Amino acid sequence: MDVEAPKDDDQRPAPPARGKAMQRFLVALNCGMLTLGTTGGPLLSRLYFSKGGHRKWLSAWLETGGWPLLLLPVAASYLSRRAHDPSAPVVLTPPRILLAAAGLGLATGADDFLYAYGLSFVPVSTSAILISTQLAFTVFFAFLIVRQRLTALSVNAVALLTVGAVVLGLHVSSDRPAGVTKGQYWLGFLLTLAAAALYGLVLPLIELTYKRAAGGGRVVTYALVMEMQLVMGFFATAFCTVGMIVNNDFQAISREAQTFELGEARYYTVLVWSAILWQFFFLGAVGVIFCVHTLFAGILIAVFIPVTEVLAVIFLHEKFTSEKGVALALSLWGLASYSYGEYSEAKAAKKKAALDAQASD
């Protein structure tokens, strides 16, 4: 549970077999959670709106409302520390990092609302392509904030993702859901892009927070990451709770459940599973950033665009227009371009490290 983040300059020979096995397990676990959240969360959120749900603040609240699920692993981590050291602190995260996590939580809450509002007016298959542009924003903000280097291939990926979004924007009338006006569709379109941009900013800020947490020789562990996500989820949910109170959403839930097209029981089932899957998404994202880096999290989110597209067509019976096909092809081309660039960079760095090792011998 307290596995450390990988560091290039860490000279301590940690337990190799156990350390590597735990690292691989955490990478696989977080990639799995991110996969489930990326594909399942949007589908259930759109299902809520398409079957009679209208509460945008409620939908936003559900995206981080599953934060209490993290109390179990955080408590287990604390009990494990106390078993080995009775004087172990209750909270690993320093106060200034907790404050940063609170700020990131408020930004996440705002992002949740932008996304939920946008998804109420656009199909999830369109939303998925628009959200893929977060990789472009992540590349840009990661360059500014954590100084990750831009390459020709990453710039090419940004350009292709941008063109894909433009192609969708030129044909706004081809996939509007029933009852949605052209103005509402455009509003949803722009708010979804804004949500992608804001989350593209949040991801490198999370990585920067990890680096600040590691200052002074402090070890950043997975337990600390979960504590941070717990704080972020709490403040994001608190942000949306205020919106729900102002909008009288709590009073409307029981009435909305009675008129839900799938029935009252399934209404609550959709809400509960939506909260669980979205929690998988956020915990998986911060976990991937911890285990690998920001841009890999962005790649994973983007790589499941076609999966979300197919699931939306199968389960929500959305139309797959030619414009979506072109936009999807451009998005996948951009993703492939960026992934190849990352692979080439990693291969070159590994080769250079091997040559340096031979030279030092």
mmCIF file of N, CA and C in Angstrom, residues 147-271:
data_model
loop_
_atom_site.group_PDB
_atom_site.id
_atom_site.type_symbol
_atom_site.label_atom_id
_atom_site.label_comp_id
_atom_site.label_asym_id
_atom_site.label_seq_id
_atom_site.Cartn_x
_atom_site.Cartn_y
_atom_site.Cartn_z
ATOM 1 N N ARG A 147 7.240 21.102 -17.285
ATOM 2 C CA ARG A 147 8.364 21.157 -18.229
ATOM 3 C C ARG A 147 8.576 19.866 -19.004
ATOM 4 N N GLN A 148 7.488 19.179 -19.350
ATOM 5 C CA GLN A 148 7.628 18.023 -20.216
ATOM 6 C C GLN A 148 7.826 18.508 -21.648
ATOM 7 N N ARG A 149 8.846 17.942 -22.303
ATOM 8 C CA ARG A 149 9.299 18.464 -23.577
ATOM 9 C C ARG A 149 8.298 18.211 -24.702
ATOM 10 N N LEU A 150 8.112 19.228 -25.547
ATOM 11 C CA LEU A 150 7.282 19.078 -26.743
ATOM 12 C C LEU A 150 8.128 18.541 -27.890
ATOM 13 N N THR A 151 7.557 17.628 -28.672
ATOM 14 C CA THR A 151 8.229 17.100 -29.855
ATOM 15 C C THR A 151 7.354 17.371 -31.071
ATOM 16 N N ALA A 152 7.920 17.124 -32.259
ATOM 17 C CA ALA A 152 7.158 17.328 -33.494
ATOM 18 C C ALA A 152 5.931 16.421 -33.525
ATOM 19 N N LEU A 153 6.079 15.201 -33.019
ATOM 20 C CA LEU A 153 4.961 14.260 -33.035
ATOM 21 C C LEU A 153 3.862 14.668 -32.051
ATOM 22 N N SER A 154 4.236 15.225 -30.902
ATOM 23 C CA SER A 154 3.208 15.662 -29.947
ATOM 24 C C SER A 154 2.467 16.885 -30.483
ATOM 25 N N VAL A 155 3.197 17.782 -31.151
ATOM 26 C CA VAL A 155 2.545 18.939 -31.771
ATOM 27 C C VAL A 155 1.604 18.484 -32.886
ATOM 28 N N ASN A 156 2.037 17.482 -33.656
ATOM 29 C CA ASN A 156 1.180 16.922 -34.710
ATOM 30 C C ASN A 156 -0.092 16.328 -34.104
ATOM 31 N N ALA A 157 0.039 15.650 -32.956
ATOM 32 C CA ALA A 157 -1.123 15.070 -32.281
ATOM 33 C C ALA A 157 -2.100 16.153 -31.852
ATOM 34 N N VAL A 158 -1.580 17.240 -31.305
ATOM 35 C CA VAL A 158 -2.425 18.362 -30.892
ATOM 36 C C VAL A 158 -3.196 18.921 -32.084
ATOM 37 N N ALA A 159 -2.507 19.086 -33.207
ATOM 38 C CA ALA A 159 -3.144 19.627 -34.406
ATOM 39 C C ALA A 159 -4.261 18.713 -34.897
ATOM 40 N N LEU A 160 -4.017 17.405 -34.918
ATOM 41 C CA LEU A 160 -5.023 16.456 -35.404
ATOM 42 C C LEU A 160 -6.250 16.417 -34.489
ATOM 43 N N LEU A 161 -6.025 16.441 -33.179
ATOM 44 C CA LEU A 161 -7.143 16.443 -32.232
ATOM 45 C C LEU A 161 -7.981 17.708 -32.386
ATOM 46 N N THR A 162 -7.301 18.828 -32.637
ATOM 47 C CA THR A 162 -8.008 20.098 -32.817
ATOM 48 C C THR A 162 -8.853 20.077 -34.081
ATOM 49 N N VAL A 163 -8.286 19.564 -35.165
ATOM 50 C CA VAL A 163 -9.033 19.477 -36.426
ATOM 51 C C VAL A 163 -10.243 18.560 -36.270
ATOM 52 N N GLY A 164 -10.078 17.461 -35.517
ATOM 53 C CA GLY A 164 -11.195 16.555 -35.283
ATOM 54 C C GLY A 164 -12.361 17.244 -34.595
ATOM 55 N N ALA A 165 -12.052 18.086 -33.588
ATOM 56 C CA ALA A 165 -13.106 18.837 -32.895
ATOM 57 C C ALA A 165 -13.777 19.837 -33.838
ATOM 58 N N VAL A 166 -12.977 20.458 -34.721
ATOM 59 C CA VAL A 166 -13.522 21.421 -35.680
ATOM 60 C C VAL A 166 -14.467 20.732 -36.655
ATOM 61 N N VAL A 167 -14.106 19.531 -37.114
ATOM 62 C CA VAL A 167 -14.962 18.775 -38.038
ATOM 63 C C VAL A 167 -16.328 18.522 -37.407
ATOM 64 N N LEU A 168 -16.332 18.156 -36.129
ATOM 65 C CA LEU A 168 -17.605 17.950 -35.430
ATOM 66 C C LEU A 168 -18.405 19.243 -35.356
ATOM 67 N N GLY A 169 -17.706 20.353 -35.087
ATOM 68 C CA GLY A 169 -18.376 21.638 -34.937
ATOM 69 C C GLY A 169 -19.013 22.140 -36.215
ATOM 70 N N LEU A 170 -18.506 21.709 -37.361
ATOM 71 C CA LEU A 170 -19.043 22.171 -38.644
ATOM 72 C C LEU A 170 -20.359 21.479 -39.014
ATOM 73 N N HIS A 171 -20.720 20.426 -38.263
ATOM 74 C CA HIS A 171 -21.930 19.670 -38.594
ATOM 75 C C HIS A 171 -22.763 19.440 -37.331
ATOM 76 N N VAL A 172 -23.165 20.541 -36.722
ATOM 77 C CA VAL A 172 -23.847 20.450 -35.433
ATOM 78 C C VAL A 172 -25.257 19.873 -35.544
ATOM 79 N N SER A 173 -25.837 19.870 -36.735
ATOM 80 C CA SER A 173 -27.226 19.416 -36.855
ATOM 81 C C SER A 173 -27.342 17.924 -37.113
ATOM 82 N N SER A 174 -26.206 17.241 -37.320
ATOM 83 C CA SER A 174 -26.279 15.851 -37.756
ATOM 84 C C SER A 174 -26.565 14.874 -36.622
ATOM 85 N N ASP A 175 -26.299 15.233 -35.371
ATOM 86 C CA ASP A 175 -26.483 14.253 -34.302
ATOM 87 C C ASP A 175 -27.124 14.862 -33.056
ATOM 88 N N ARG A 176 -27.911 15.923 -33.228
ATOM 89 C CA ARG A 176 -28.566 16.524 -32.060
ATOM 90 C C ARG A 176 -29.597 15.568 -31.481
ATOM 91 N N PRO A 177 -29.556 15.340 -30.161
ATOM 92 C CA PRO A 177 -30.591 14.488 -29.545
ATOM 93 C C PRO A 177 -31.967 15.123 -29.699
ATOM 94 N N ALA A 178 -32.994 14.306 -29.605
ATOM 95 C CA ALA A 178 -34.369 14.800 -29.735
ATOM 96 C C ALA A 178 -34.671 15.812 -28.638
ATOM 97 N N GLY A 179 -35.288 16.923 -29.035
ATOM 98 C CA GLY A 179 -35.663 17.954 -28.078
ATOM 99 C C GLY A 179 -34.580 18.959 -27.760
ATOM 100 N N VAL A 180 -33.395 18.804 -28.340
ATOM 101 C CA VAL A 180 -32.281 19.724 -28.097
ATOM 102 C C VAL A 180 -32.204 20.718 -29.252
ATOM 103 N N THR A 181 -32.236 22.004 -28.932
ATOM 104 C CA THR A 181 -32.145 23.028 -29.970
ATOM 105 C C THR A 181 -30.703 23.186 -30.444
ATOM 106 N N LYS A 182 -30.553 23.893 -31.565
ATOM 107 C CA LYS A 182 -29.204 24.124 -32.084
ATOM 108 C C LYS A 182 -28.371 24.939 -31.095
ATOM 109 N N GLY A 183 -29.014 25.925 -30.445
ATOM 110 C CA GLY A 183 -28.307 26.732 -29.450
ATOM 111 C C GLY A 183 -27.863 25.896 -28.258
ATOM 112 N N GLN A 184 -28.729 24.990 -27.790
ATOM 113 C CA GLN A 184 -28.367 24.125 -26.664
ATOM 114 C C GLN A 184 -27.238 23.176 -27.052
ATOM 115 N N TYR A 185 -27.291 22.671 -28.298
ATOM 116 C CA TYR A 185 -26.230 21.774 -28.752
ATOM 117 C C TYR A 185 -24.892 22.501 -28.753
ATOM 118 N N TRP A 186 -24.878 23.754 -29.274
ATOM 119 C CA TRP A 186 -23.638 24.527 -29.301
ATOM 120 C C TRP A 186 -23.135 24.811 -27.891
ATOM 121 N N LEU A 187 -24.063 25.087 -26.985
ATOM 122 C CA LEU A 187 -23.675 25.317 -25.592
ATOM 123 C C LEU A 187 -23.034 24.061 -25.008
ATOM 124 N N GLY A 188 -23.664 22.908 -25.240
ATOM 125 C CA GLY A 188 -23.095 21.655 -24.758
ATOM 126 C C GLY A 188 -21.741 21.367 -25.386
ATOM 127 N N PHE A 189 -21.618 21.659 -26.673
ATOM 128 C CA PHE A 189 -20.367 21.454 -27.406
ATOM 129 C C PHE A 189 -19.232 22.259 -26.775
ATOM 130 N N LEU A 190 -19.494 23.551 -26.549
ATOM 131 C CA LEU A 190 -18.460 24.448 -26.015
ATOM 132 C C LEU A 190 -18.139 24.130 -24.553
ATOM 133 N N LEU A 191 -19.153 23.772 -23.765
ATOM 134 C CA LEU A 191 -18.909 23.435 -22.364
ATOM 135 C C LEU A 191 -18.104 22.143 -22.236
ATOM 136 N N THR A 192 -18.334 21.191 -23.154
ATOM 137 C CA THR A 192 -17.554 19.950 -23.130
ATOM 138 C C THR A 192 -16.099 20.231 -23.470
ATOM 139 N N LEU A 193 -15.856 21.112 -24.436
ATOM 140 C CA LEU A 193 -14.485 21.511 -24.748
ATOM 141 C C LEU A 193 -13.832 22.222 -23.559
ATOM 142 N N ALA A 194 -14.613 23.065 -22.884
ATOM 143 C CA ALA A 194 -14.093 23.766 -21.705
ATOM 144 C C ALA A 194 -13.741 22.767 -20.604
ATOM 145 N N ALA A 195 -14.570 21.724 -20.447
ATOM 146 C CA ALA A 195 -14.283 20.688 -19.457
ATOM 147 C C ALA A 195 -12.984 19.959 -19.804
ATOM 148 N N ALA A 196 -12.771 19.686 -21.099
ATOM 149 C CA ALA A 196 -11.530 19.034 -21.541
ATOM 150 C C ALA A 196 -10.323 19.913 -21.240
ATOM 151 N N ALA A 197 -10.464 21.215 -21.494
ATOM 152 C CA ALA A 197 -9.359 22.150 -21.240
ATOM 153 C C ALA A 197 -9.044 22.225 -19.748
ATOM 154 N N LEU A 198 -10.072 22.319 -18.920
ATOM 155 C CA LEU A 198 -9.850 22.439 -17.477
ATOM 156 C C LEU A 198 -9.214 21.178 -16.913
ATOM 157 N N TYR A 199 -9.674 20.001 -17.367
ATOM 158 C CA TYR A 199 -9.063 18.770 -16.862
ATOM 159 C C TYR A 199 -7.653 18.592 -17.405
ATOM 160 N N GLY A 200 -7.406 19.109 -18.621
ATOM 161 C CA GLY A 200 -6.045 19.108 -19.159
ATOM 162 C C GLY A 200 -5.109 19.952 -18.316
ATOM 163 N N LEU A 201 -5.643 20.956 -17.617
ATOM 164 C CA LEU A 201 -4.858 21.760 -16.679
ATOM 165 C C LEU A 201 -4.709 21.057 -15.334
ATOM 166 N N VAL A 202 -5.768 20.404 -14.878
ATOM 167 C CA VAL A 202 -5.743 19.754 -13.561
ATOM 168 C C VAL A 202 -4.713 18.624 -13.517
ATOM 169 N N LEU A 203 -4.606 17.824 -14.585
ATOM 170 C CA LEU A 203 -3.694 16.675 -14.577
ATOM 171 C C LEU A 203 -2.242 17.067 -14.305
ATOM 172 N N PRO A 204 -1.640 18.023 -15.040
ATOM 173 C CA PRO A 204 -0.265 18.398 -14.705
ATOM 174 C C PRO A 204 -0.136 19.097 -13.351
ATOM 175 N N LEU A 205 -1.196 19.768 -12.906
ATOM 176 C CA LEU A 205 -1.155 20.369 -11.572
ATOM 177 C C LEU A 205 -1.085 19.294 -10.492
ATOM 178 N N ILE A 206 -1.742 18.160 -10.728
ATOM 179 C CA ILE A 206 -1.643 17.030 -9.791
ATOM 180 C C ILE A 206 -0.207 16.516 -9.752
ATOM 181 N N GLU A 207 0.408 16.371 -10.927
ATOM 182 C CA GLU A 207 1.802 15.910 -10.977
ATOM 183 C C GLU A 207 2.721 16.905 -10.270
ATOM 184 N N LEU A 208 2.471 18.204 -10.471
ATOM 185 C CA LEU A 208 3.274 19.225 -9.798
ATOM 186 C C LEU A 208 3.108 19.118 -8.278
ATOM 187 N N THR A 209 1.896 18.834 -7.824
ATOM 188 C CA THR A 209 1.649 18.671 -6.388
ATOM 189 C C THR A 209 2.427 17.487 -5.837
ATOM 190 N N TYR A 210 2.500 16.392 -6.603
ATOM 191 C CA TYR A 210 3.305 15.250 -6.177
ATOM 192 C C TYR A 210 4.773 15.654 -6.020
ATOM 193 N N LYS A 211 5.266 16.442 -6.964
ATOM 194 C CA LYS A 211 6.663 16.870 -6.886
ATOM 195 C C LYS A 211 6.902 17.758 -5.677
ATOM 196 N N ARG A 212 5.936 18.626 -5.378
ATOM 197 C CA ARG A 212 6.057 19.475 -4.189
ATOM 198 C C ARG A 212 5.992 18.620 -2.917
ATOM 199 N N ALA A 213 5.151 17.593 -2.940
ATOM 200 C CA ALA A 213 5.035 16.709 -1.774
ATOM 201 C C ALA A 213 6.338 15.959 -1.524
ATOM 202 N N ALA A 214 7.101 15.713 -2.604
ATOM 203 C CA ALA A 214 8.366 14.986 -2.484
ATOM 204 C C ALA A 214 9.517 15.888 -2.074
ATOM 205 N N GLY A 215 9.249 17.168 -1.846
ATOM 206 C CA GLY A 215 10.301 18.094 -1.441
ATOM 207 C C GLY A 215 10.842 17.750 -0.067
ATOM 208 N N GLY A 216 12.121 18.072 0.133
ATOM 209 C CA GLY A 216 12.744 17.826 1.428
ATOM 210 C C GLY A 216 13.019 16.361 1.702
ATOM 211 N N GLY A 217 13.081 15.560 0.651
ATOM 212 C CA GLY A 217 13.393 14.140 0.828
ATOM 213 C C GLY A 217 12.220 13.296 1.274
ATOM 214 N N ARG A 218 11.029 13.864 1.313
ATOM 215 C CA ARG A 218 9.846 13.102 1.732
ATOM 216 C C ARG A 218 9.475 12.076 0.662
ATOM 217 N N VAL A 219 9.092 10.886 1.108
ATOM 218 C CA VAL A 219 8.704 9.824 0.185
ATOM 219 C C VAL A 219 7.223 9.969 -0.165
ATOM 220 N N VAL A 220 6.915 9.977 -1.458
ATOM 221 C CA VAL A 220 5.525 10.014 -1.916
ATOM 222 C C VAL A 220 5.067 8.578 -2.132
ATOM 223 N N THR A 221 4.114 8.129 -1.324
ATOM 224 C CA THR A 221 3.612 6.763 -1.413
ATOM 225 C C THR A 221 2.209 6.744 -2.000
ATOM 226 N N TYR A 222 1.758 5.539 -2.343
ATOM 227 C CA TYR A 222 0.400 5.401 -2.885
ATOM 228 C C TYR A 222 -0.645 5.761 -1.835
ATOM 229 N N ALA A 223 -0.320 5.528 -0.556
ATOM 230 C CA ALA A 223 -1.240 5.917 0.520
ATOM 231 C C ALA A 223 -1.438 7.431 0.534
ATOM 232 N N LEU A 224 -0.362 8.180 0.309
ATOM 233 C CA LEU A 224 -0.464 9.639 0.248
ATOM 234 C C LEU A 224 -1.315 10.066 -0.945
ATOM 235 N N VAL A 225 -1.154 9.361 -2.073
ATOM 236 C CA VAL A 225 -1.945 9.655 -3.266
ATOM 237 C C VAL A 225 -3.434 9.480 -2.981
ATOM 238 N N MET A 226 -3.797 8.408 -2.271
ATOM 239 C CA MET A 226 -5.200 8.177 -1.942
ATOM 240 C C MET A 226 -5.730 9.242 -0.985
ATOM 241 N N GLU A 227 -4.895 9.678 -0.056
ATOM 242 C CA GLU A 227 -5.313 10.762 0.841
ATOM 243 C C GLU A 227 -5.602 12.033 0.053
ATOM 244 N N MET A 228 -4.725 12.333 -0.906
ATOM 245 C CA MET A 228 -4.939 13.509 -1.748
ATOM 246 C C MET A 228 -6.230 13.390 -2.537
ATOM 247 N N GLN A 229 -6.480 12.213 -3.120
ATOM 248 C CA GLN A 229 -7.698 12.015 -3.905
ATOM 249 C C GLN A 229 -8.938 12.104 -3.026
ATOM 250 N N LEU A 230 -8.814 11.640 -1.784
ATOM 251 C CA LEU A 230 -9.918 11.737 -0.832
ATOM 252 C C LEU A 230 -10.278 13.206 -0.584
ATOM 253 N N VAL A 231 -9.251 14.023 -0.378
ATOM 254 C CA VAL A 231 -9.473 15.458 -0.150
ATOM 255 C C VAL A 231 -10.039 16.119 -1.405
ATOM 256 N N MET A 232 -9.467 15.781 -2.569
ATOM 257 C CA MET A 232 -9.963 16.348 -3.828
ATOM 258 C C MET A 232 -11.421 15.967 -4.057
ATOM 259 N N GLY A 233 -11.755 14.688 -3.811
ATOM 260 C CA GLY A 233 -13.130 14.237 -4.000
ATOM 261 C C GLY A 233 -14.090 14.925 -3.047
ATOM 262 N N PHE A 234 -13.658 15.116 -1.794
ATOM 263 C CA PHE A 234 -14.515 15.775 -0.809
ATOM 264 C C PHE A 234 -14.828 17.207 -1.230
ATOM 265 N N PHE A 235 -13.810 17.962 -1.624
ATOM 266 C CA PHE A 235 -14.036 19.369 -1.980
ATOM 267 C C PHE A 235 -14.762 19.513 -3.314
ATOM 268 N N ALA A 236 -14.501 18.612 -4.263
ATOM 269 C CA ALA A 236 -15.259 18.643 -5.524
ATOM 270 C C ALA A 236 -16.736 18.366 -5.262
ATOM 271 N N THR A 237 -17.005 17.390 -4.385
ATOM 272 C CA THR A 237 -18.384 17.063 -4.050
ATOM 273 C C THR A 237 -19.046 18.192 -3.270
ATOM 274 N N ALA A 238 -18.278 18.829 -2.367
ATOM 275 C CA ALA A 238 -18.813 19.964 -1.606
ATOM 276 C C ALA A 238 -19.193 21.103 -2.547
ATOM 277 N N PHE A 239 -18.357 21.340 -3.561
ATOM 278 C CA PHE A 239 -18.638 22.376 -4.555
ATOM 279 C C PHE A 239 -19.967 22.097 -5.254
ATOM 280 N N CYS A 240 -20.159 20.843 -5.675
ATOM 281 C CA CYS A 240 -21.392 20.473 -6.378
ATOM 282 C C CYS A 240 -22.587 20.417 -5.423
ATOM 283 N N THR A 241 -22.326 20.109 -4.154
ATOM 284 C CA THR A 241 -23.406 20.084 -3.168
ATOM 285 C C THR A 241 -24.022 21.472 -3.008
ATOM 286 N N VAL A 242 -23.170 22.494 -2.993
ATOM 287 C CA VAL A 242 -23.675 23.870 -2.915
ATOM 288 C C VAL A 242 -24.581 24.164 -4.108
ATOM 289 N N GLY A 243 -24.150 23.747 -5.303
ATOM 290 C CA GLY A 243 -24.973 23.938 -6.499
ATOM 291 C C GLY A 243 -26.296 23.195 -6.404
ATOM 292 N N MET A 244 -26.261 21.977 -5.853
ATOM 293 C CA MET A 244 -27.499 21.203 -5.699
ATOM 294 C C MET A 244 -28.461 21.882 -4.723
ATOM 295 N N ILE A 245 -27.920 22.435 -3.643
ATOM 296 C CA ILE A 245 -28.767 23.106 -2.655
ATOM 297 C C ILE A 245 -29.429 24.337 -3.267
ATOM 298 N N VAL A 246 -28.630 25.129 -3.968
ATOM 299 C CA VAL A 246 -29.165 26.344 -4.594
ATOM 300 C C VAL A 246 -30.223 25.994 -5.634
ATOM 301 N N ASN A 247 -29.988 24.884 -6.361
ATOM 302 C CA ASN A 247 -30.892 24.478 -7.444
ATOM 303 C C ASN A 247 -32.034 23.572 -6.969
ATOM 304 N N ASN A 248 -32.104 23.317 -5.654
ATOM 305 C CA ASN A 248 -33.153 22.454 -5.071
ATOM 306 C C ASN A 248 -33.149 21.040 -5.647
ATOM 307 N N ASP A 249 -31.959 20.533 -5.950
ATOM 308 C CA ASP A 249 -31.866 19.192 -6.548
ATOM 309 C C ASP A 249 -32.212 18.083 -5.558
ATOM 310 N N PHE A 250 -31.875 18.262 -4.284
ATOM 311 C CA PHE A 250 -32.147 17.197 -3.311
ATOM 312 C C PHE A 250 -33.650 16.934 -3.193
ATOM 313 N N GLN A 251 -34.432 18.002 -3.222
ATOM 314 C CA GLN A 251 -35.893 17.841 -3.125
ATOM 315 C C GLN A 251 -36.478 17.211 -4.383
ATOM 316 N N ALA A 252 -35.784 17.385 -5.519
ATOM 317 C CA ALA A 252 -36.329 16.916 -6.795
ATOM 318 C C ALA A 252 -36.003 15.454 -7.090
ATOM 319 N N ILE A 253 -35.066 14.852 -6.356
ATOM 320 C CA ILE A 253 -34.616 13.495 -6.676
ATOM 321 C C ILE A 253 -35.761 12.488 -6.627
ATOM 322 N N SER A 254 -36.544 12.504 -5.558
ATOM 323 C CA SER A 254 -37.621 11.513 -5.423
ATOM 324 C C SER A 254 -38.680 11.686 -6.519
ATOM 325 N N ARG A 255 -38.979 12.944 -6.878
ATOM 326 C CA ARG A 255 -39.962 13.183 -7.951
ATOM 327 C C ARG A 255 -39.418 12.714 -9.296
ATOM 328 N N GLU A 256 -38.145 12.986 -9.536
ATOM 329 C CA GLU A 256 -37.535 12.589 -10.802
ATOM 330 C C GLU A 256 -37.475 11.066 -10.921
ATOM 331 N N ALA A 257 -37.234 10.378 -9.800
ATOM 332 C CA ALA A 257 -37.170 8.915 -9.815
ATOM 333 C C ALA A 257 -38.500 8.310 -10.243
ATOM 334 N N GLN A 258 -39.584 8.942 -9.835
ATOM 335 C CA GLN A 258 -40.914 8.410 -10.155
ATOM 336 C C GLN A 258 -41.257 8.528 -11.636
ATOM 337 N N THR A 259 -40.672 9.504 -12.317
ATOM 338 C CA THR A 259 -40.967 9.713 -13.747
ATOM 339 C C THR A 259 -39.864 9.180 -14.658
ATOM 340 N N PHE A 260 -38.823 8.567 -14.083
ATOM 341 C CA PHE A 260 -37.708 8.042 -14.878
ATOM 342 C C PHE A 260 -38.211 6.917 -15.772
ATOM 343 N N GLU A 261 -37.823 6.933 -17.041
ATOM 344 C CA GLU A 261 -38.366 5.990 -18.027
ATOM 345 C C GLU A 261 -38.056 4.537 -17.705
ATOM 346 N N LEU A 262 -36.939 4.271 -17.036
ATOM 347 C CA LEU A 262 -36.559 2.897 -16.733
ATOM 348 C C LEU A 262 -37.123 2.408 -15.408
ATOM 349 N N GLY A 263 -37.825 3.281 -14.692
ATOM 350 C CA GLY A 263 -38.399 2.890 -13.409
ATOM 351 C C GLY A 263 -37.633 3.470 -12.234
ATOM 352 N N GLU A 264 -38.295 3.533 -11.100
ATOM 353 C CA GLU A 264 -37.705 4.169 -9.912
ATOM 354 C C GLU A 264 -36.486 3.405 -9.390
ATOM 355 N N ALA A 265 -36.570 2.080 -9.328
ATOM 356 C CA ALA A 265 -35.453 1.281 -8.809
ATOM 357 C C ALA A 265 -34.215 1.446 -9.687
ATOM 358 N N ARG A 266 -34.410 1.421 -11.007
ATOM 359 C CA ARG A 266 -33.271 1.559 -11.911
ATOM 360 C C ARG A 266 -32.720 2.977 -11.901
ATOM 361 N N TYR A 267 -33.551 3.940 -11.563
ATOM 362 C CA TYR A 267 -33.073 5.319 -11.429
ATOM 363 C C TYR A 267 -31.974 5.376 -10.367
ATOM 364 N N TYR A 268 -32.256 4.808 -9.206
ATOM 365 C CA TYR A 268 -31.271 4.833 -8.127
ATOM 366 C C TYR A 268 -30.070 3.939 -8.447
ATOM 367 N N THR A 269 -30.304 2.855 -9.192
ATOM 368 C CA THR A 269 -29.194 2.001 -9.617
ATOM 369 C C THR A 269 -28.244 2.761 -10.531
ATOM 370 N N VAL A 270 -28.797 3.537 -11.463
ATOM 371 C CA VAL A 270 -27.978 4.351 -12.362
ATOM 372 C C VAL A 270 -27.154 5.363 -11.567
ATOM 373 N N LEU A 271 -27.769 5.997 -10.579
ATOM 374 C CA LEU A 271 -27.053 6.993 -9.776
ATOM 375 C C LEU A 271 -25.901 6.357 -8.994
#
